[in-house]
mmCIF file of C-alpha atoms in Angstrom:
data_model
loop_
_atom_site.group_PDB
_atom_site.id
_atom_site.type_symbol
_atom_site.label_atom_id
_atom_site.label_comp_id
_atom_site.label_asym_id
_atom_site.label_seq_id
_atom_site.Cartn_x
_atom_site.Cartn_y
_atom_site.Cartn_z
ATOM 1 C CA MET A 156 109.191 -170.735 115.977
ATOM 2 C CA ALA A 157 108.118 -170.386 119.570
ATOM 3 C CA LYS A 158 105.896 -167.510 119.862
ATOM 4 C CA MET A 159 105.623 -165.352 123.062
ATOM 5 C CA LYS A 160 102.220 -164.265 124.289
ATOM 6 C CA GLY A 161 101.823 -161.932 126.888
ATOM 7 C CA ASP A 162 99.230 -160.201 129.101
ATOM 8 C CA ILE A 163 99.198 -157.202 131.285
ATOM 9 C CA VAL A 164 97.155 -156.625 134.246
ATOM 10 C CA ILE A 165 96.427 -152.896 135.179
ATOM 11 C CA ASP A 166 95.578 -151.667 138.698
ATOM 12 C CA ILE A 167 93.039 -149.346 137.517
ATOM 13 C CA ASP A 168 92.462 -147.955 140.986
ATOM 14 C CA LYS A 169 96.077 -146.652 141.311
ATOM 15 C CA CYS A 170 96.514 -145.632 137.669
ATOM 16 C CA LYS A 171 96.851 -141.875 137.172
ATOM 17 C CA GLY A 172 96.012 -141.899 133.319
ATOM 18 C CA CYS A 173 99.460 -140.285 132.320
ATOM 19 C CA GLU A 174 99.603 -142.241 129.074
ATOM 20 C CA VAL A 175 103.627 -142.512 129.392
ATOM 21 C CA CYS A 176 102.934 -146.384 128.818
ATOM 22 C CA ILE A 177 101.089 -145.784 125.466
ATOM 23 C CA PRO A 178 104.117 -144.743 123.338
ATOM 24 C CA ALA A 179 106.206 -147.239 125.092
ATOM 25 C CA CYS A 180 104.121 -150.023 124.049
ATOM 26 C CA PRO A 181 105.593 -151.508 120.507
ATOM 27 C CA VAL A 182 102.421 -153.235 119.406
ATOM 28 C CA ASP A 183 99.958 -150.463 120.438
ATOM 29 C CA VAL A 184 98.206 -152.736 123.185
ATOM 30 C CA ILE A 185 97.352 -149.909 125.672
ATOM 31 C CA GLY A 186 94.471 -147.091 125.018
ATOM 32 C CA VAL A 187 92.797 -144.712 127.463
ATOM 33 C CA SER A 188 89.497 -145.812 128.824
ATOM 34 C CA LYS A 189 86.352 -143.797 128.431
ATOM 35 C CA ASN A 190 85.685 -144.384 132.079
ATOM 36 C CA VAL A 191 87.348 -142.936 135.352
ATOM 37 C CA ASN A 192 88.484 -144.540 138.296
ATOM 38 C CA GLY A 193 87.867 -143.402 142.159
ATOM 39 C CA LYS A 194 90.266 -140.674 141.686
ATOM 40 C CA GLY A 195 88.740 -139.229 138.566
ATOM 41 C CA TYR A 196 91.591 -140.111 136.296
ATOM 42 C CA ASN A 197 90.799 -141.947 133.014
ATOM 43 C CA TYR A 198 92.825 -145.204 133.349
ATOM 44 C CA VAL A 199 94.306 -146.971 130.735
ATOM 45 C CA GLU A 200 93.343 -150.372 129.452
ATOM 46 C CA THR A 201 94.232 -153.185 126.878
ATOM 47 C CA VAL A 202 92.652 -152.544 123.625
ATOM 48 C CA ASN A 203 93.858 -155.607 121.759
ATOM 49 C CA ASP A 204 95.657 -158.895 122.467
ATOM 50 C CA GLU A 205 98.854 -158.294 120.680
ATOM 51 C CA CYS A 206 100.896 -158.202 123.741
ATOM 52 C CA THR A 207 104.068 -159.898 123.564
ATOM 53 C CA GLY A 208 104.894 -159.614 127.381
ATOM 54 C CA CYS A 209 107.927 -157.243 126.529
ATOM 55 C CA THR A 210 107.631 -155.190 129.977
ATOM 56 C CA ASN A 211 108.310 -151.914 128.209
ATOM 57 C CA CYS A 212 105.160 -150.421 129.658
ATOM 58 C CA ALA A 213 105.529 -151.691 133.168
ATOM 59 C CA VAL A 214 109.177 -150.203 133.178
ATOM 60 C CA VAL A 215 108.109 -146.664 132.203
ATOM 61 C CA CYS A 216 104.784 -146.487 134.587
ATOM 62 C CA PRO A 217 105.609 -144.026 137.344
ATOM 63 C CA ASP A 218 103.059 -145.545 139.436
ATOM 64 C CA GLY A 219 104.141 -149.277 138.988
ATOM 65 C CA VAL A 220 100.592 -150.424 138.248
ATOM 66 C CA ILE A 221 101.246 -152.720 135.405
ATOM 67 C CA THR A 222 101.799 -156.465 135.949
ATOM 68 C CA VAL A 223 103.156 -158.560 132.873
ATOM 69 C CA TYR A 224 102.785 -162.213 132.272
ATOM 70 C CA ARG A 225 104.374 -163.956 129.337
ATOM 71 C CA LYS A 226 104.231 -167.406 128.264
ATOM 72 C CA LYS A 227 105.601 -169.411 125.170
ATOM 73 C CA ILE A 228 103.281 -170.896 122.727
ATOM 74 C CA GLU A 229 104.454 -173.632 120.694
ATOM 75 C CA MET B 124 97.096 -173.261 113.541
ATOM 76 C CA ASP B 125 96.344 -170.374 115.832
ATOM 77 C CA THR B 126 95.035 -171.932 118.693
ATOM 78 C CA VAL B 127 93.303 -169.267 120.931
ATOM 79 C CA ILE B 128 94.999 -168.995 124.473
ATOM 80 C CA LYS B 129 92.825 -167.498 127.118
ATOM 81 C CA LYS B 130 93.916 -164.692 129.337
ATOM 82 C CA GLU B 131 93.507 -166.901 132.272
ATOM 83 C CA ASP B 132 96.144 -169.260 130.850
ATOM 84 C CA ILE B 133 98.685 -166.515 130.771
ATOM 85 C CA ARG B 134 97.928 -165.017 134.001
ATOM 86 C CA LYS B 135 99.470 -167.569 136.189
ATOM 87 C CA PRO B 136 102.086 -167.171 138.658
ATOM 88 C CA GLU B 137 104.853 -169.119 136.774
ATOM 89 C CA ASN B 138 104.429 -166.714 133.794
ATOM 90 C CA LEU B 139 104.665 -163.780 135.833
ATOM 91 C CA VAL B 140 107.697 -161.566 134.124
ATOM 92 C CA TYR B 141 107.141 -158.082 135.811
ATOM 93 C CA LYS B 142 105.480 -156.730 139.108
ATOM 94 C CA LYS B 143 105.987 -153.849 141.488
ATOM 95 C CA THR B 144 108.689 -154.516 143.674
ATOM 96 C CA PRO B 145 107.404 -155.487 147.326
ATOM 97 C CA LEU B 146 110.103 -152.845 148.244
ATOM 98 C CA LEU B 147 107.589 -150.041 147.315
ATOM 99 C CA THR B 148 104.600 -149.506 149.542
ATOM 100 C CA ASP B 149 101.088 -149.930 148.514
ATOM 101 C CA LYS B 150 100.428 -146.492 148.988
ATOM 102 C CA VAL B 151 99.475 -144.346 146.159
ATOM 103 C CA MET B 152 102.415 -142.136 145.338
ATOM 104 C CA SER B 153 101.569 -138.345 145.906
ATOM 105 C CA TYR B 154 103.223 -137.406 142.690
ATOM 106 C CA CYS B 155 101.561 -136.007 139.612
ATOM 107 C CA PRO B 156 100.636 -138.286 136.821
ATOM 108 C CA GLY B 157 103.488 -138.729 134.641
ATOM 109 C CA CYS B 158 106.329 -137.565 137.031
ATOM 110 C CA GLY B 159 109.666 -139.061 136.880
ATOM 111 C CA HIS B 160 109.723 -139.538 140.452
ATOM 112 C CA GLY B 161 107.721 -142.552 140.870
ATOM 113 C CA THR B 162 110.019 -144.498 138.151
ATOM 114 C CA ALA B 163 113.076 -142.972 139.969
ATOM 115 C CA HIS B 164 111.884 -144.470 143.193
ATOM 116 C CA ARG B 165 110.937 -147.785 141.592
ATOM 117 C CA VAL B 166 114.362 -148.085 139.796
ATOM 118 C CA VAL B 167 116.174 -147.587 143.242
ATOM 119 C CA MET B 168 114.010 -150.021 145.103
ATOM 120 C CA GLU B 169 114.339 -152.642 142.384
ATOM 121 C CA VAL B 170 118.067 -152.408 142.648
ATOM 122 C CA LEU B 171 117.954 -152.894 146.328
ATOM 123 C CA GLU B 172 115.587 -155.844 145.765
ATOM 124 C CA GLU B 173 118.039 -157.406 143.559
ATOM 125 C CA MET B 174 121.217 -156.971 145.716
ATOM 126 C CA GLY B 175 118.885 -158.065 148.861
ATOM 127 C CA LEU B 176 119.588 -154.969 150.836
ATOM 128 C CA GLN B 177 116.200 -153.962 152.158
ATOM 129 C CA ASP B 178 117.384 -154.426 155.836
ATOM 130 C CA LYS B 179 120.778 -152.992 155.478
ATOM 131 C CA THR B 180 120.154 -149.744 153.752
ATOM 132 C CA ILE B 181 119.029 -146.291 155.219
ATOM 133 C CA GLY B 182 117.884 -143.887 153.021
ATOM 134 C CA ILE B 183 117.811 -139.945 153.453
ATOM 135 C CA ALA B 184 114.648 -138.202 152.072
ATOM 136 C CA PRO B 185 114.794 -134.422 151.123
ATOM 137 C CA VAL B 186 112.582 -131.676 151.172
ATOM 138 C CA GLY B 187 110.651 -131.165 148.001
ATOM 139 C CA CYS B 188 108.113 -133.008 146.001
ATOM 140 C CA SER B 189 109.840 -136.468 147.092
ATOM 141 C CA VAL B 190 109.705 -135.151 150.870
ATOM 142 C CA LEU B 191 107.291 -138.216 151.535
ATOM 143 C CA ALA B 192 109.694 -140.776 149.865
ATOM 144 C CA TYR B 193 109.643 -142.517 153.205
ATOM 145 C CA GLU B 194 106.052 -143.410 152.723
ATOM 146 C CA PHE B 195 106.800 -145.070 149.556
ATOM 147 C CA MET B 196 110.112 -146.613 150.237
ATOM 148 C CA ASN B 197 109.910 -149.856 152.278
ATOM 149 C CA ILE B 198 113.191 -149.478 153.927
ATOM 150 C CA ASP B 199 114.731 -147.405 156.614
ATOM 151 C CA MET B 200 114.294 -143.692 156.167
ATOM 152 C CA GLN B 201 115.297 -140.563 157.760
ATOM 153 C CA GLN B 202 114.022 -137.136 156.721
ATOM 154 C CA ALA B 203 116.649 -134.312 156.407
ATOM 155 C CA ALA B 204 116.188 -130.660 156.813
ATOM 156 C CA HIS B 205 116.005 -128.714 153.591
ATOM 157 C CA GLY B 206 119.489 -129.405 151.566
ATOM 158 C CA ARG B 207 121.044 -131.179 154.475
ATOM 159 C CA ALA B 208 120.686 -134.739 153.104
ATOM 160 C CA PRO B 209 124.304 -135.328 152.304
ATOM 161 C CA ALA B 210 125.279 -134.091 155.895
ATOM 162 C CA VAL B 211 122.748 -136.416 157.612
ATOM 163 C CA ALA B 212 123.971 -139.249 155.379
ATOM 164 C CA THR B 213 127.547 -138.833 156.287
ATOM 165 C CA ALA B 214 126.460 -138.910 159.781
ATOM 166 C CA VAL B 215 124.630 -142.221 159.309
ATOM 167 C CA LYS B 216 127.188 -143.759 157.138
ATOM 168 C CA ARG B 217 129.925 -142.862 159.750
ATOM 169 C CA LEU B 218 127.814 -144.263 162.561
ATOM 170 C CA PHE B 219 126.679 -147.272 160.585
ATOM 171 C CA PRO B 220 129.684 -148.061 158.052
ATOM 172 C CA GLU B 221 128.140 -151.523 157.624
ATOM 173 C CA LYS B 222 124.890 -150.386 156.128
ATOM 174 C CA PHE B 223 124.297 -148.763 152.659
ATOM 175 C CA VAL B 224 123.217 -145.283 152.714
ATOM 176 C CA PHE B 225 121.840 -143.060 149.995
ATOM 177 C CA THR B 226 120.302 -139.861 149.656
ATOM 178 C CA TYR B 227 117.578 -139.085 147.151
ATOM 179 C CA GLN B 228 117.101 -135.262 146.280
ATOM 180 C CA GLY B 229 115.754 -132.918 143.818
ATOM 181 C CA ASP B 230 117.420 -130.107 142.187
ATOM 182 C CA GLY B 231 115.868 -127.403 144.547
ATOM 183 C CA ASP B 232 117.192 -129.453 147.570
ATOM 184 C CA LEU B 233 120.563 -130.353 146.340
ATOM 185 C CA ALA B 234 121.635 -127.819 143.750
ATOM 186 C CA ALA B 235 120.205 -124.719 145.654
ATOM 187 C CA ILE B 236 119.997 -124.652 149.277
ATOM 188 C CA GLY B 237 122.239 -127.736 149.749
ATOM 189 C CA THR B 238 124.876 -126.657 147.448
ATOM 190 C CA ALA B 239 127.499 -126.544 150.313
ATOM 191 C CA GLU B 240 126.502 -129.872 151.861
ATOM 192 C CA THR B 241 126.588 -131.464 148.410
ATOM 193 C CA ILE B 242 129.974 -130.361 147.186
ATOM 194 C CA HIS B 243 131.552 -130.791 150.743
ATOM 195 C CA ALA B 244 130.358 -134.282 151.077
ATOM 196 C CA CYS B 245 131.523 -134.936 147.587
ATOM 197 C CA ASN B 246 134.844 -133.511 148.291
ATOM 198 C CA ARG B 247 135.231 -135.477 151.380
ATOM 199 C CA GLY B 248 134.408 -138.636 149.593
ATOM 200 C CA GLU B 249 131.818 -140.227 151.760
ATOM 201 C CA ASN B 250 131.191 -143.239 151.071
ATOM 202 C CA ILE B 251 127.462 -142.852 150.165
ATOM 203 C CA VAL B 252 125.185 -142.719 146.933
ATOM 204 C CA ILE B 253 123.357 -139.571 145.693
ATOM 205 C CA ILE B 254 120.507 -140.025 143.527
ATOM 206 C CA PHE B 255 119.803 -136.446 142.190
ATOM 207 C CA ILE B 256 116.402 -135.696 140.386
ATOM 208 C CA ASN B 257 116.882 -132.889 138.099
ATOM 209 C CA ASN B 258 113.727 -131.458 136.686
ATOM 210 C CA GLY B 259 114.978 -127.894 136.318
ATOM 211 C CA ILE B 260 112.139 -126.163 138.549
ATOM 212 C CA TYR B 261 110.922 -126.047 141.936
ATOM 213 C CA GLY B 262 108.009 -128.511 141.467
ATOM 214 C CA MET B 263 106.633 -128.765 144.834
ATOM 215 C CA THR B 264 106.146 -125.052 145.887
ATOM 216 C CA GLY B 265 104.585 -124.266 142.224
ATOM 217 C CA GLY B 266 107.276 -124.126 139.446
ATOM 218 C CA GLN B 267 109.599 -121.416 140.501
ATOM 219 C CA MET B 268 113.032 -120.820 139.028
ATOM 220 C CA ALA B 269 115.674 -123.063 140.206
ATOM 221 C CA PRO B 270 119.358 -122.886 139.535
ATOM 222 C CA THR B 271 118.948 -125.658 137.083
ATOM 223 C CA THR B 272 116.278 -123.847 135.081
ATOM 224 C CA LEU B 273 117.414 -123.538 131.454
ATOM 225 C CA PRO B 274 118.135 -120.286 129.707
ATOM 226 C CA ASN B 275 114.747 -118.631 128.353
ATOM 227 C CA MET B 276 112.849 -121.517 129.909
ATOM 228 C CA LYS B 277 109.637 -120.036 131.706
ATOM 229 C CA SER B 278 108.800 -120.573 135.097
ATOM 230 C CA SER B 279 106.583 -118.829 137.441
ATOM 231 C CA THR B 280 109.255 -116.383 138.842
ATOM 232 C CA SER B 281 110.738 -116.154 135.103
ATOM 233 C CA PRO B 282 107.336 -115.570 133.366
ATOM 234 C CA TYR B 283 109.148 -114.198 130.077
ATOM 235 C CA GLY B 284 111.870 -117.104 130.156
ATOM 236 C CA ARG B 285 115.065 -117.027 132.349
ATOM 237 C CA ASP B 286 117.379 -114.233 131.010
ATOM 238 C CA VAL B 287 121.072 -115.253 131.604
ATOM 239 C CA ALA B 288 122.104 -111.561 131.846
ATOM 240 C CA THR B 289 120.192 -110.906 135.010
ATOM 241 C CA MET B 290 119.423 -114.266 136.587
ATOM 242 C CA GLY B 291 122.533 -115.899 136.173
ATOM 243 C CA ASN B 292 123.656 -119.473 134.344
ATOM 244 C CA PRO B 293 122.039 -122.672 134.925
ATOM 245 C CA LEU B 294 124.303 -124.740 137.539
ATOM 246 C CA ARG B 295 125.737 -127.955 136.015
ATOM 247 C CA ILE B 296 126.348 -129.609 139.475
ATOM 248 C CA THR B 297 126.850 -132.967 138.189
ATOM 249 C CA GLU B 298 129.821 -131.985 135.885
ATOM 250 C CA LEU B 299 131.118 -129.855 139.099
ATOM 251 C CA VAL B 300 131.146 -132.631 141.280
ATOM 252 C CA ALA B 301 132.983 -134.855 138.789
ATOM 253 C CA GLN B 302 136.096 -132.543 139.189
ATOM 254 C CA LEU B 303 136.259 -133.311 142.747
ATOM 255 C CA PRO B 304 138.674 -136.055 143.794
ATOM 256 C CA GLY B 305 136.224 -137.551 146.519
ATOM 257 C CA THR B 306 133.754 -138.796 143.744
ATOM 258 C CA LEU B 307 134.122 -142.129 142.402
ATOM 259 C CA TYR B 308 131.481 -142.563 139.968
ATOM 260 C CA VAL B 309 129.266 -139.721 138.366
ATOM 261 C CA THR B 310 126.485 -139.987 135.764
ATOM 262 C CA ARG B 311 123.674 -138.614 134.470
ATOM 263 C CA GLN B 312 120.418 -140.887 133.235
ATOM 264 C CA ALA B 313 116.777 -140.304 132.466
ATOM 265 C CA VAL B 314 113.921 -142.360 133.026
ATOM 266 C CA HIS B 315 111.404 -141.426 130.081
ATOM 267 C CA THR B 316 111.826 -144.678 128.155
ATOM 268 C CA PRO B 317 111.900 -148.050 128.643
ATOM 269 C CA VAL B 318 115.678 -147.904 127.429
ATOM 270 C CA ALA B 319 116.534 -145.111 129.494
ATOM 271 C CA VAL B 320 114.886 -146.767 132.626
ATOM 272 C CA ARG B 321 117.007 -149.947 132.271
ATOM 273 C CA LYS B 322 120.277 -147.727 131.910
ATOM 274 C CA ALA B 323 119.568 -145.720 135.033
ATOM 275 C CA LYS B 324 118.819 -148.961 136.747
ATOM 276 C CA LYS B 325 122.360 -150.123 135.746
ATOM 277 C CA ALA B 326 123.557 -146.771 136.859
ATOM 278 C CA VAL B 327 122.080 -146.733 140.290
ATOM 279 C CA ARG B 328 123.166 -150.615 140.623
ATOM 280 C CA LYS B 329 126.686 -149.632 140.051
ATOM 281 C CA ALA B 330 126.427 -146.841 142.447
ATOM 282 C CA PHE B 331 125.304 -149.350 145.093
ATOM 283 C CA GLU B 332 127.846 -151.670 144.392
ATOM 284 C CA ASN B 333 130.547 -148.910 144.728
ATOM 285 C CA GLN B 334 129.748 -148.568 148.338
ATOM 286 C CA LYS B 335 131.294 -152.011 148.886
ATOM 287 C CA LEU B 336 134.396 -150.541 147.586
ATOM 288 C CA ASN B 337 134.693 -147.750 150.326
ATOM 289 C CA LYS B 338 136.495 -145.585 147.881
ATOM 290 C CA GLY B 339 134.532 -142.590 147.589
ATOM 291 C CA LEU B 340 131.204 -141.027 146.575
ATOM 292 C CA SER B 341 128.769 -142.129 143.692
ATOM 293 C CA PHE B 342 126.636 -139.623 142.135
ATOM 294 C CA VAL B 343 123.620 -140.160 139.930
ATOM 295 C CA GLU B 344 121.735 -137.564 138.393
ATOM 296 C CA ILE B 345 118.444 -138.490 136.773
ATOM 297 C CA VAL B 346 116.947 -135.568 134.405
ATOM 298 C CA SER B 347 113.462 -135.901 134.867
ATOM 299 C CA ASN B 348 110.145 -133.953 133.640
ATOM 300 C CA CYS B 349 107.720 -131.667 135.813
ATOM 301 C CA ASN B 350 104.714 -131.933 133.643
ATOM 302 C CA SER B 351 102.816 -129.868 136.088
ATOM 303 C CA GLY B 352 105.481 -127.003 136.585
ATOM 304 C CA TRP B 353 106.297 -126.923 132.831
ATOM 305 C CA LYS B 354 102.188 -126.859 132.104
ATOM 306 C CA MET B 355 102.422 -129.764 129.582
ATOM 307 C CA THR B 356 100.887 -133.078 129.286
ATOM 308 C CA PRO B 357 103.319 -135.987 130.413
ATOM 309 C CA ASN B 358 104.334 -137.289 126.855
ATOM 310 C CA VAL B 359 104.702 -133.578 125.430
ATOM 311 C CA ALA B 360 106.760 -132.932 128.657
ATOM 312 C CA ASN B 361 108.959 -135.922 128.094
ATOM 313 C CA GLN B 362 109.501 -134.952 124.251
ATOM 314 C CA TRP B 363 110.543 -131.102 125.454
ATOM 315 C CA MET B 364 112.931 -132.753 128.024
ATOM 316 C CA VAL B 365 114.576 -134.540 124.995
ATOM 317 C CA ASP B 366 114.389 -131.443 122.890
ATOM 318 C CA ASN B 367 115.533 -128.907 125.336
ATOM 319 C CA MET B 368 117.216 -130.412 128.681
ATOM 320 C CA PHE B 369 119.483 -133.092 127.080
ATOM 321 C CA PRO B 370 121.372 -130.437 124.991
ATOM 322 C CA TYR B 371 122.261 -128.914 127.895
ATOM 323 C CA TYR B 372 122.260 -131.789 130.251
ATOM 324 C CA PRO B 373 123.688 -134.398 128.067
ATOM 325 C CA LEU B 374 123.200 -138.179 129.163
ATOM 326 C CA GLY B 375 125.886 -140.410 130.003
ATOM 327 C CA ASP B 376 128.697 -141.485 132.275
ATOM 328 C CA ILE B 377 130.952 -138.409 133.484
ATOM 329 C CA LYS B 378 133.489 -140.033 135.611
ATOM 330 C CA VAL B 379 133.399 -143.991 135.882
ATOM 331 C CA ASN B 380 135.845 -145.982 138.202
ATOM 332 C CA GLU B 381 137.904 -149.028 137.254
ATOM 333 C CA ASP B 382 136.511 -152.146 138.805
#
């Protein structure tokens, strides 16, 4: 069966660390970083590479900081 | 069997499945972290992008948290006086009948100071779209009680909770305008989960497609959170909204037109 492999790119300068994307992710890819961005928010980052590219996180992100890529793997 | 796929191989333009729509500007939104306004902005702009209406749409910005909506929406916008967005939209639509016109209003704007303009625009059946963000509070000015504040809900001007006996009942203005003959499509949506966002997007798309029919006003309420005004973290506020707002403001279509 073809498997989908995804990846997300987070614009950490614009992320406000609201964490709405974390419960939206079905495979728990996203976690809060220990570091802060220029505005002082603890931005989110990917914590593993289970991403399937389902776009749920990007769809709920209020600030639209997440870009999603998806590739089919044979 | 599992070959290791490098992230660089996935992050290629041909594999792109989702990015922020270019109809939103690159400015950082002025909203609090986790506010539903940002998602609602994106939903509206994605619909306009899909329909190819960037240069054919005029939006009317309200007064409230979303007063700066024209800074973030990369389309023609006009700012209206507090509550008067439906009146301005009426004028714009009558002067430019070929344009798509929508207002984007909060509950303090639409359901409090602008009640008269809203009800009369809906009753006249102006051929516009109203996007109504309901978070049950005046967010911009510091969380004061709004007409849409729930019974027993605490706000900065009802610190012991809204007492219905002295402060009146919450206003379900969406059900109110659904009874008017001028409205064509009235619905209530939310943007707190991916499923809700996708449903809200369908509703907004239907509302804009209704403008081509010239048959009346489409009204989309989006129940949203105000985590700063409610004094909660964003995810707790979303759960509070599901537990408390949705029983009083149930999601779903209230009035649907036949295509």
